[in-house]
CSV table of C-alpha atoms and ligand atoms in Angstrom, one decimal:
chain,number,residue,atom,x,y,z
Y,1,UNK,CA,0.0,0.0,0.0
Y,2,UNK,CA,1.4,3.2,-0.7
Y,3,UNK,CA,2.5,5.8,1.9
Y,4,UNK,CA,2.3,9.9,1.7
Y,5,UNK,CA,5.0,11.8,3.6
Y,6,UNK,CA,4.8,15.6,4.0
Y,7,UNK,CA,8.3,16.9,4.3
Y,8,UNK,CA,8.5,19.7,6.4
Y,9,UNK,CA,11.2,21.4,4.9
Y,10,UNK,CA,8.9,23.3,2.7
Y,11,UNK,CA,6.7,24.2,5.7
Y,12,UNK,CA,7.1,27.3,7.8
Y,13,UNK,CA,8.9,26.7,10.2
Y,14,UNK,CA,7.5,29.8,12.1
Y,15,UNK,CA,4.8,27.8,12.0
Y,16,UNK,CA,5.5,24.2,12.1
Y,17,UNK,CA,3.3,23.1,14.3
Y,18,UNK,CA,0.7,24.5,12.8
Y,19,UNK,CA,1.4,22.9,9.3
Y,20,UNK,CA,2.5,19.4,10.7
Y,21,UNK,CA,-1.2,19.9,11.7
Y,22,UNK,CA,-3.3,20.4,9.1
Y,23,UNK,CA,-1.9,17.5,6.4
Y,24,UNK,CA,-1.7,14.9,9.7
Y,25,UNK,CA,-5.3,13.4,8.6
Y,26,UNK,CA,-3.4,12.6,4.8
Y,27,UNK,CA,-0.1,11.9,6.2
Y,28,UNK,CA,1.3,8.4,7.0
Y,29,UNK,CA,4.8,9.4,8.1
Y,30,UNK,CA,6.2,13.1,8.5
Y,31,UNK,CA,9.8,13.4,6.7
Y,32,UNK,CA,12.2,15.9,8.9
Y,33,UNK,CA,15.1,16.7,6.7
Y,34,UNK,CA,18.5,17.0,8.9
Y,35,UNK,CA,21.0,18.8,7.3
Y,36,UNK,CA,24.3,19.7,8.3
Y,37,UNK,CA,26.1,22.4,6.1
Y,38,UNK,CA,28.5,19.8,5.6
Y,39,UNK,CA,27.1,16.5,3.9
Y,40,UNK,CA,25.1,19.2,1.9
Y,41,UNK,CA,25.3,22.8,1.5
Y,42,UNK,CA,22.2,23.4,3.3
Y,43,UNK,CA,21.8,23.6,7.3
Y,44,UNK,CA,18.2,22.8,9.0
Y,45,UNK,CA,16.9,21.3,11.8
Y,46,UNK,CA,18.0,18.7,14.5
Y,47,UNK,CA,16.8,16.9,17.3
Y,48,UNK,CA,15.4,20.2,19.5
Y,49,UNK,CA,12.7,20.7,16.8
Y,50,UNK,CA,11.7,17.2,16.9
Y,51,UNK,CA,11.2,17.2,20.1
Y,52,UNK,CA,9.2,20.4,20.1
Y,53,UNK,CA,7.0,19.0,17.3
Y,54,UNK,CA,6.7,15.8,18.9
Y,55,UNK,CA,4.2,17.4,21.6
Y,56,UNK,CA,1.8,18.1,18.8
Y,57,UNK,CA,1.3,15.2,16.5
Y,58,UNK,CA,1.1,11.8,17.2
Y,59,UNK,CA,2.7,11.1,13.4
Y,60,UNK,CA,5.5,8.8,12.5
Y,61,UNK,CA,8.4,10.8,12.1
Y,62,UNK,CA,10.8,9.5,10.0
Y,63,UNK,CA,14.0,11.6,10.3
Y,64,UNK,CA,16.3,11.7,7.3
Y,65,UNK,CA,19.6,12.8,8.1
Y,66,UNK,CA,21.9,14.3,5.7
Y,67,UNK,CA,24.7,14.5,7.7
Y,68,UNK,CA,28.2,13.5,7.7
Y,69,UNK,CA,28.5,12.0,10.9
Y,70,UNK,CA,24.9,10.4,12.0
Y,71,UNK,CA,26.2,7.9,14.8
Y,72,UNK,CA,26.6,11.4,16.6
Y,73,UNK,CA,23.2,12.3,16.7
Y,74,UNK,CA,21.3,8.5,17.0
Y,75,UNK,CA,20.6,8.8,20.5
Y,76,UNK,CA,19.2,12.5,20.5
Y,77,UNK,CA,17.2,11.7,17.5
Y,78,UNK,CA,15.3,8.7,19.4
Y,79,UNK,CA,15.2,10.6,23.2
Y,80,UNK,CA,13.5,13.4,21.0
Y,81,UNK,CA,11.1,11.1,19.9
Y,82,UNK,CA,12.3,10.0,16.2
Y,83,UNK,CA,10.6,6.5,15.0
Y,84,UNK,CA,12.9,5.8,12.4
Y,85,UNK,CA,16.1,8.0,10.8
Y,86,UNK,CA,17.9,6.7,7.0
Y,87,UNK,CA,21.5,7.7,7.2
Y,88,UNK,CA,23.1,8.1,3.6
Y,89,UNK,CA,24.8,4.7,2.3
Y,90,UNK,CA,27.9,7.2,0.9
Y,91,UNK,CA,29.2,8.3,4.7
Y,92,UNK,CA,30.5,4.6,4.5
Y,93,UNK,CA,30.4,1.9,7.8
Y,94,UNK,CA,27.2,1.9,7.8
Y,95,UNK,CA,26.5,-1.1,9.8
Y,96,UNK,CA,27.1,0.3,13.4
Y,97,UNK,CA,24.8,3.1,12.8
Y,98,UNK,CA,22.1,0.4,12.2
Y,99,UNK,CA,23.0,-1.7,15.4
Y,100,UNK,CA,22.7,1.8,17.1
Y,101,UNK,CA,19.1,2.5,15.7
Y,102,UNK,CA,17.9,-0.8,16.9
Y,103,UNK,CA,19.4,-0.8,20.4
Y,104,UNK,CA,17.4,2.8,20.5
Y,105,UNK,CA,14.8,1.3,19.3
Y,106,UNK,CA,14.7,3.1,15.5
Y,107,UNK,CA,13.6,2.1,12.6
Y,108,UNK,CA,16.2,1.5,10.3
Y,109,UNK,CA,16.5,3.3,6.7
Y,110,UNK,CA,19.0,3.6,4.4
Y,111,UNK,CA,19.0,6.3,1.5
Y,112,UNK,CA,21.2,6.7,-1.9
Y,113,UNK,CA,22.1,10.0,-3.4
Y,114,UNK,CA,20.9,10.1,-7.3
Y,115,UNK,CA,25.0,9.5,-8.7
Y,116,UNK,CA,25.2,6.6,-6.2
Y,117,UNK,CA,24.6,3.0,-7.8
Y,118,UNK,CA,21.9,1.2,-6.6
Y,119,UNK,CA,24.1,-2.1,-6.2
Y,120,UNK,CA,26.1,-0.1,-3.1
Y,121,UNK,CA,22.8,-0.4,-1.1
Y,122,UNK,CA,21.3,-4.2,-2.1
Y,123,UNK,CA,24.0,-5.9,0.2
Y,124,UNK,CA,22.4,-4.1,3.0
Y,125,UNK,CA,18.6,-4.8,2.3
Y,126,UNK,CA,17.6,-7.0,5.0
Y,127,UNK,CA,19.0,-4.7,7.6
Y,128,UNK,CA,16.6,-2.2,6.7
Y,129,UNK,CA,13.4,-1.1,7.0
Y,130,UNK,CA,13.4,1.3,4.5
Y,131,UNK,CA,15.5,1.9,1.4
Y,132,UNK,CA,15.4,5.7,0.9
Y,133,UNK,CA,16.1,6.7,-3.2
Y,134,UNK,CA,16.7,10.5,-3.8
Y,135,UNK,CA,15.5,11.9,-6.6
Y,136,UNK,CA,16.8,14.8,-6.7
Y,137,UNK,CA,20.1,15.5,-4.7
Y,138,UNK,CA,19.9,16.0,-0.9
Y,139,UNK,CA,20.2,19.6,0.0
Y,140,UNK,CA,17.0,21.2,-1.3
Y,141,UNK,CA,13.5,21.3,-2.2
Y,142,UNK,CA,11.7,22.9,-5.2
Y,143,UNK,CA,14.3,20.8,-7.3
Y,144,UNK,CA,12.8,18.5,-10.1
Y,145,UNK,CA,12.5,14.7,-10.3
Y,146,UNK,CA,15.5,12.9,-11.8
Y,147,UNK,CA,13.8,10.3,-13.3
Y,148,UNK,CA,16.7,8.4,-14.5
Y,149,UNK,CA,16.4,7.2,-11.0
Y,150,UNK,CA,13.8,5.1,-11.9
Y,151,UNK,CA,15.9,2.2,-13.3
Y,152,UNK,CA,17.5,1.8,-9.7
Y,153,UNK,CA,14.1,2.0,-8.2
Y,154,UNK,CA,13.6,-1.0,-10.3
Y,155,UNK,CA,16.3,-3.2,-9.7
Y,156,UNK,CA,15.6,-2.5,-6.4
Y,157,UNK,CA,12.3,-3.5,-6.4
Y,158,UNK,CA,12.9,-6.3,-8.3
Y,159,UNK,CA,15.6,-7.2,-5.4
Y,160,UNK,CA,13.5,-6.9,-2.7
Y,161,UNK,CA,10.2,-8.5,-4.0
Y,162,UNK,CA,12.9,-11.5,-5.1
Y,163,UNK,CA,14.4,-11.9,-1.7
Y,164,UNK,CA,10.9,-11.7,0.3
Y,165,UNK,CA,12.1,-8.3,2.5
Y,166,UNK,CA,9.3,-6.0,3.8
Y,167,UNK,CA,11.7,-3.3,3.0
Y,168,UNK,CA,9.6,0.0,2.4
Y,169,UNK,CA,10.9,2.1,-0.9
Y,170,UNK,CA,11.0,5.6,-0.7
Y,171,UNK,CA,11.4,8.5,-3.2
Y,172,UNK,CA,12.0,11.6,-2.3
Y,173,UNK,CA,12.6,14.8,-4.3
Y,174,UNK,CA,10.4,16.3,-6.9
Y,175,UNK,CA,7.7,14.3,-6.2
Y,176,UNK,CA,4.3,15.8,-7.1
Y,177,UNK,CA,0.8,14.5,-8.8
Y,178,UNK,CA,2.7,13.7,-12.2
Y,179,UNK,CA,5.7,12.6,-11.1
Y,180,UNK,CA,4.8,10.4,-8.0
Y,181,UNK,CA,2.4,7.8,-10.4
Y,182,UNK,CA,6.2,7.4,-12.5
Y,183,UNK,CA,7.7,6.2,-9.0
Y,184,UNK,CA,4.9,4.0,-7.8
Y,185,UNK,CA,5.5,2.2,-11.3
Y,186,UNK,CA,8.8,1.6,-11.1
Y,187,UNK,CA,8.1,0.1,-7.6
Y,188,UNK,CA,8.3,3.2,-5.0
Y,189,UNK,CA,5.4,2.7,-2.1
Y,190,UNK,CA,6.2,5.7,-0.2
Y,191,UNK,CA,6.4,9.3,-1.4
Y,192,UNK,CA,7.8,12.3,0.4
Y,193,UNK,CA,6.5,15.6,-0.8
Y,194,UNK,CA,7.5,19.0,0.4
Y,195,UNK,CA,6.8,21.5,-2.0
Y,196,UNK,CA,3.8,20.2,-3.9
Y,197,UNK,CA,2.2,19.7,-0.6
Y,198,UNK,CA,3.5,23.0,1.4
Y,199,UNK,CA,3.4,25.4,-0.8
Y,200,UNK,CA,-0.3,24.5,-2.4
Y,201,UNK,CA,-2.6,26.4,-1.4
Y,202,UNK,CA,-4.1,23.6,0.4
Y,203,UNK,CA,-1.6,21.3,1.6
Y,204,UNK,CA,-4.0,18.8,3.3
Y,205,UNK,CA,-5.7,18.2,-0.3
Y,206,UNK,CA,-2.5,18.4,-2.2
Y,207,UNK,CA,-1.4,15.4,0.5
Y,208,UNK,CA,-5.0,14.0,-0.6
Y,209,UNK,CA,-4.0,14.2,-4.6
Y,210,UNK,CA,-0.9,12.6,-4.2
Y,211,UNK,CA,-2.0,9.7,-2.6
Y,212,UNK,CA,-5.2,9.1,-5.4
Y,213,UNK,CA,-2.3,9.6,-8.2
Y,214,UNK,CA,-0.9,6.6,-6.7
Y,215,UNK,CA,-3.8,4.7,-5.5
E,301,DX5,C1,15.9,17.2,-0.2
E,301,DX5,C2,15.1,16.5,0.9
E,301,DX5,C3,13.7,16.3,0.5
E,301,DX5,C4,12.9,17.6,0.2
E,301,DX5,C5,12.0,17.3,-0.9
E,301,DX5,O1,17.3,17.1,0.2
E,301,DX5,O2,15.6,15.2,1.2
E,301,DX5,O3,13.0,15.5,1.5
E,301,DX5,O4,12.2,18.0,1.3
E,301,DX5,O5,11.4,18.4,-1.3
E,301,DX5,P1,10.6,18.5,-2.6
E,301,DX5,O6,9.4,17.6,-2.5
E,301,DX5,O7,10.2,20.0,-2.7
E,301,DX5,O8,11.5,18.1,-3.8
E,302,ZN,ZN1,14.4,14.0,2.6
Protein backbone atom coordinates (compact mmCIF):
# COMPACT_ATOMS: atom_id res chain seq x y z
CA UNK A 1 0.00 0.00 0.00
CA UNK A 2 1.40 3.19 -0.69
CA UNK A 3 2.55 5.78 1.88
CA UNK A 4 2.33 9.93 1.73
CA UNK A 5 5.01 11.80 3.57
CA UNK A 6 4.82 15.55 3.96
CA UNK A 7 8.28 16.86 4.31
CA UNK A 8 8.51 19.69 6.39
CA UNK A 9 11.25 21.40 4.91
CA UNK A 10 8.86 23.34 2.67
CA UNK A 11 6.69 24.16 5.67
CA UNK A 12 7.05 27.26 7.80
CA UNK A 13 8.89 26.74 10.21
CA UNK A 14 7.50 29.82 12.12
CA UNK A 15 4.78 27.84 12.02
CA UNK A 16 5.52 24.21 12.14
CA UNK A 17 3.26 23.12 14.34
CA UNK A 18 0.67 24.47 12.75
CA UNK A 19 1.43 22.90 9.30
CA UNK A 20 2.49 19.38 10.74
CA UNK A 21 -1.16 19.87 11.69
CA UNK A 22 -3.30 20.43 9.07
CA UNK A 23 -1.89 17.55 6.44
CA UNK A 24 -1.65 14.88 9.68
CA UNK A 25 -5.32 13.37 8.55
CA UNK A 26 -3.35 12.63 4.84
CA UNK A 27 -0.12 11.93 6.23
CA UNK A 28 1.29 8.41 7.01
CA UNK A 29 4.78 9.39 8.07
CA UNK A 30 6.17 13.08 8.48
CA UNK A 31 9.76 13.45 6.74
CA UNK A 32 12.20 15.94 8.89
CA UNK A 33 15.09 16.67 6.66
CA UNK A 34 18.53 17.01 8.87
CA UNK A 35 21.04 18.79 7.33
CA UNK A 36 24.31 19.73 8.31
CA UNK A 37 26.09 22.37 6.13
CA UNK A 38 28.53 19.77 5.59
CA UNK A 39 27.06 16.49 3.93
CA UNK A 40 25.14 19.18 1.91
CA UNK A 41 25.30 22.80 1.50
CA UNK A 42 22.24 23.38 3.25
CA UNK A 43 21.79 23.58 7.28
CA UNK A 44 18.24 22.82 8.97
CA UNK A 45 16.93 21.34 11.82
CA UNK A 46 18.00 18.69 14.45
CA UNK A 47 16.81 16.86 17.31
CA UNK A 48 15.39 20.19 19.54
CA UNK A 49 12.69 20.73 16.79
CA UNK A 50 11.74 17.18 16.89
CA UNK A 51 11.21 17.17 20.11
CA UNK A 52 9.20 20.42 20.05
CA UNK A 53 7.04 18.99 17.32
CA UNK A 54 6.73 15.75 18.86
CA UNK A 55 4.22 17.39 21.63
CA UNK A 56 1.80 18.14 18.85
CA UNK A 57 1.30 15.16 16.55
CA UNK A 58 1.12 11.80 17.18
CA UNK A 59 2.67 11.08 13.43
CA UNK A 60 5.51 8.80 12.54
CA UNK A 61 8.44 10.80 12.14
CA UNK A 62 10.78 9.46 9.96
CA UNK A 63 14.04 11.56 10.33
CA UNK A 64 16.30 11.73 7.27
CA UNK A 65 19.61 12.76 8.05
CA UNK A 66 21.85 14.28 5.74
CA UNK A 67 24.75 14.46 7.66
CA UNK A 68 28.24 13.50 7.71
CA UNK A 69 28.48 12.02 10.90
CA UNK A 70 24.86 10.38 12.02
CA UNK A 71 26.20 7.92 14.81
CA UNK A 72 26.58 11.44 16.64
CA UNK A 73 23.18 12.26 16.74
CA UNK A 74 21.31 8.55 17.03
CA UNK A 75 20.63 8.76 20.47
CA UNK A 76 19.25 12.50 20.45
CA UNK A 77 17.23 11.71 17.46
CA UNK A 78 15.32 8.67 19.37
CA UNK A 79 15.18 10.63 23.23
CA UNK A 80 13.50 13.45 21.02
CA UNK A 81 11.06 11.08 19.86
CA UNK A 82 12.34 9.98 16.20
CA UNK A 83 10.63 6.54 15.02
CA UNK A 84 12.93 5.84 12.36
CA UNK A 85 16.07 8.03 10.80
CA UNK A 86 17.92 6.70 7.02
CA UNK A 87 21.50 7.65 7.20
CA UNK A 88 23.11 8.11 3.65
CA UNK A 89 24.79 4.67 2.31
CA UNK A 90 27.87 7.24 0.88
CA UNK A 91 29.21 8.33 4.65
CA UNK A 92 30.48 4.65 4.53
CA UNK A 93 30.35 1.87 7.80
CA UNK A 94 27.19 1.86 7.82
CA UNK A 95 26.48 -1.06 9.83
CA UNK A 96 27.11 0.30 13.43
CA UNK A 97 24.78 3.08 12.75
CA UNK A 98 22.14 0.39 12.24
CA UNK A 99 23.02 -1.69 15.41
CA UNK A 100 22.73 1.80 17.11
CA UNK A 101 19.09 2.55 15.70
CA UNK A 102 17.93 -0.77 16.87
CA UNK A 103 19.38 -0.75 20.39
CA UNK A 104 17.40 2.80 20.49
CA UNK A 105 14.82 1.30 19.26
CA UNK A 106 14.68 3.07 15.49
CA UNK A 107 13.60 2.14 12.58
CA UNK A 108 16.22 1.50 10.30
CA UNK A 109 16.49 3.30 6.68
CA UNK A 110 19.02 3.58 4.36
CA UNK A 111 18.98 6.30 1.47
CA UNK A 112 21.25 6.72 -1.86
CA UNK A 113 22.14 10.00 -3.43
CA UNK A 114 20.87 10.10 -7.27
CA UNK A 115 25.01 9.54 -8.72
CA UNK A 116 25.23 6.60 -6.22
CA UNK A 117 24.60 2.99 -7.84
CA UNK A 118 21.87 1.18 -6.58
CA UNK A 119 24.10 -2.11 -6.17
CA UNK A 120 26.09 -0.14 -3.12
CA UNK A 121 22.85 -0.40 -1.15
CA UNK A 122 21.26 -4.22 -2.12
CA UNK A 123 24.03 -5.86 0.16
CA UNK A 124 22.36 -4.09 3.05
CA UNK A 125 18.55 -4.78 2.32
CA UNK A 126 17.59 -6.99 5.01
CA UNK A 127 19.01 -4.71 7.56
CA UNK A 128 16.61 -2.19 6.72
CA UNK A 129 13.45 -1.14 7.00
CA UNK A 130 13.38 1.33 4.51
CA UNK A 131 15.52 1.90 1.37
CA UNK A 132 15.38 5.69 0.87
CA UNK A 133 16.13 6.72 -3.15
CA UNK A 134 16.67 10.52 -3.79
CA UNK A 135 15.51 11.90 -6.57
CA UNK A 136 16.84 14.83 -6.68
CA UNK A 137 20.10 15.54 -4.71
CA UNK A 138 19.92 15.98 -0.91
CA UNK A 139 20.17 19.58 0.00
CA UNK A 140 17.00 21.24 -1.26
CA UNK A 141 13.53 21.29 -2.20
CA UNK A 142 11.71 22.91 -5.20
CA UNK A 143 14.30 20.79 -7.34
CA UNK A 144 12.83 18.53 -10.13
CA UNK A 145 12.53 14.66 -10.32
CA UNK A 146 15.54 12.86 -11.75
CA UNK A 147 13.79 10.25 -13.34
CA UNK A 148 16.72 8.37 -14.48
CA UNK A 149 16.43 7.23 -11.04
CA UNK A 150 13.81 5.08 -11.90
CA UNK A 151 15.92 2.21 -13.32
CA UNK A 152 17.49 1.82 -9.75
CA UNK A 153 14.12 1.99 -8.23
CA UNK A 154 13.63 -0.97 -10.28
CA UNK A 155 16.27 -3.19 -9.71
CA UNK A 156 15.61 -2.51 -6.36
CA UNK A 157 12.29 -3.45 -6.37
CA UNK A 158 12.87 -6.27 -8.28
CA UNK A 159 15.63 -7.19 -5.39
CA UNK A 160 13.46 -6.89 -2.69
CA UNK A 161 10.19 -8.47 -3.97
CA UNK A 162 12.88 -11.55 -5.10
CA UNK A 163 14.38 -11.91 -1.69
CA UNK A 164 10.94 -11.68 0.26
CA UNK A 165 12.09 -8.31 2.46
CA UNK A 166 9.31 -6.01 3.78
CA UNK A 167 11.74 -3.27 3.00
CA UNK A 168 9.56 0.04 2.37
CA UNK A 169 10.85 2.12 -0.92
CA UNK A 170 10.98 5.56 -0.68
CA UNK A 171 11.42 8.46 -3.19
CA UNK A 172 12.03 11.63 -2.34
CA UNK A 173 12.58 14.80 -4.27
CA UNK A 174 10.36 16.30 -6.92
CA UNK A 175 7.75 14.34 -6.24
CA UNK A 176 4.30 15.81 -7.13
CA UNK A 177 0.75 14.50 -8.76
CA UNK A 178 2.74 13.67 -12.20
CA UNK A 179 5.74 12.56 -11.11
CA UNK A 180 4.77 10.40 -8.00
CA UNK A 181 2.42 7.78 -10.38
CA UNK A 182 6.20 7.35 -12.50
CA UNK A 183 7.66 6.20 -9.01
CA UNK A 184 4.85 4.00 -7.84
CA UNK A 185 5.47 2.21 -11.31
CA UNK A 186 8.77 1.60 -11.09
CA UNK A 187 8.08 0.10 -7.57
CA UNK A 188 8.34 3.20 -4.99
CA UNK A 189 5.35 2.75 -2.12
CA UNK A 190 6.24 5.71 -0.15
CA UNK A 191 6.37 9.30 -1.37
CA UNK A 192 7.83 12.32 0.44
CA UNK A 193 6.51 15.57 -0.85
CA UNK A 194 7.47 19.02 0.38
CA UNK A 195 6.78 21.55 -2.00
CA UNK A 196 3.78 20.19 -3.87
CA UNK A 197 2.19 19.66 -0.56
CA UNK A 198 3.47 22.96 1.44
CA UNK A 199 3.41 25.39 -0.80
CA UNK A 200 -0.31 24.46 -2.42
CA UNK A 201 -2.59 26.43 -1.40
CA UNK A 202 -4.07 23.61 0.42
CA UNK A 203 -1.60 21.32 1.63
CA UNK A 204 -3.99 18.79 3.28
CA UNK A 205 -5.67 18.20 -0.30
CA UNK A 206 -2.54 18.38 -2.18
CA UNK A 207 -1.37 15.40 0.54
CA UNK A 208 -4.96 14.04 -0.64
CA UNK A 209 -4.02 14.17 -4.61
CA UNK A 210 -0.87 12.58 -4.25
CA UNK A 211 -1.95 9.70 -2.63
CA UNK A 212 -5.19 9.05 -5.35
CA UNK A 213 -2.35 9.63 -8.18
CA UNK A 214 -0.92 6.56 -6.70
CA UNK A 215 -3.81 4.72 -5.54
C1 LIG B 1 15.94 17.15 -0.20
C2 LIG B 1 15.11 16.51 0.86
C3 LIG B 1 13.71 16.29 0.50
C4 LIG B 1 12.94 17.56 0.22
C5 LIG B 1 12.03 17.25 -0.91
O1 LIG B 1 17.27 17.07 0.16
O2 LIG B 1 15.65 15.24 1.23
O3 LIG B 1 13.03 15.54 1.51
O4 LIG B 1 12.17 18.01 1.29
O5 LIG B 1 11.44 18.43 -1.30
P1 LIG B 1 10.58 18.51 -2.64
O6 LIG B 1 9.43 17.60 -2.45
O7 LIG B 1 10.20 19.96 -2.70
O8 LIG B 1 11.48 18.10 -3.75
ZN1 LIG C 1 14.42 14.02 2.61
Amino acid sequence: MSRIAPSILSADFGLLADAVTAVAPEADLLHVDVMDGHFVPNLTIGPPVVKSLRSHTDLYFDCHLMVDNPGDFLDDFAAAGANGCSVHVEVGDVVPLFAEMRRLGLDVGLAVNPETPVEASLPYLADVDLLLMMTVHPGFGGQAFIADVMDKVKVAREEIDRRGLKVALQVDGGINEETAPVAAAAGADVFVAGSAIFHADDPLNAARRIRSAVA
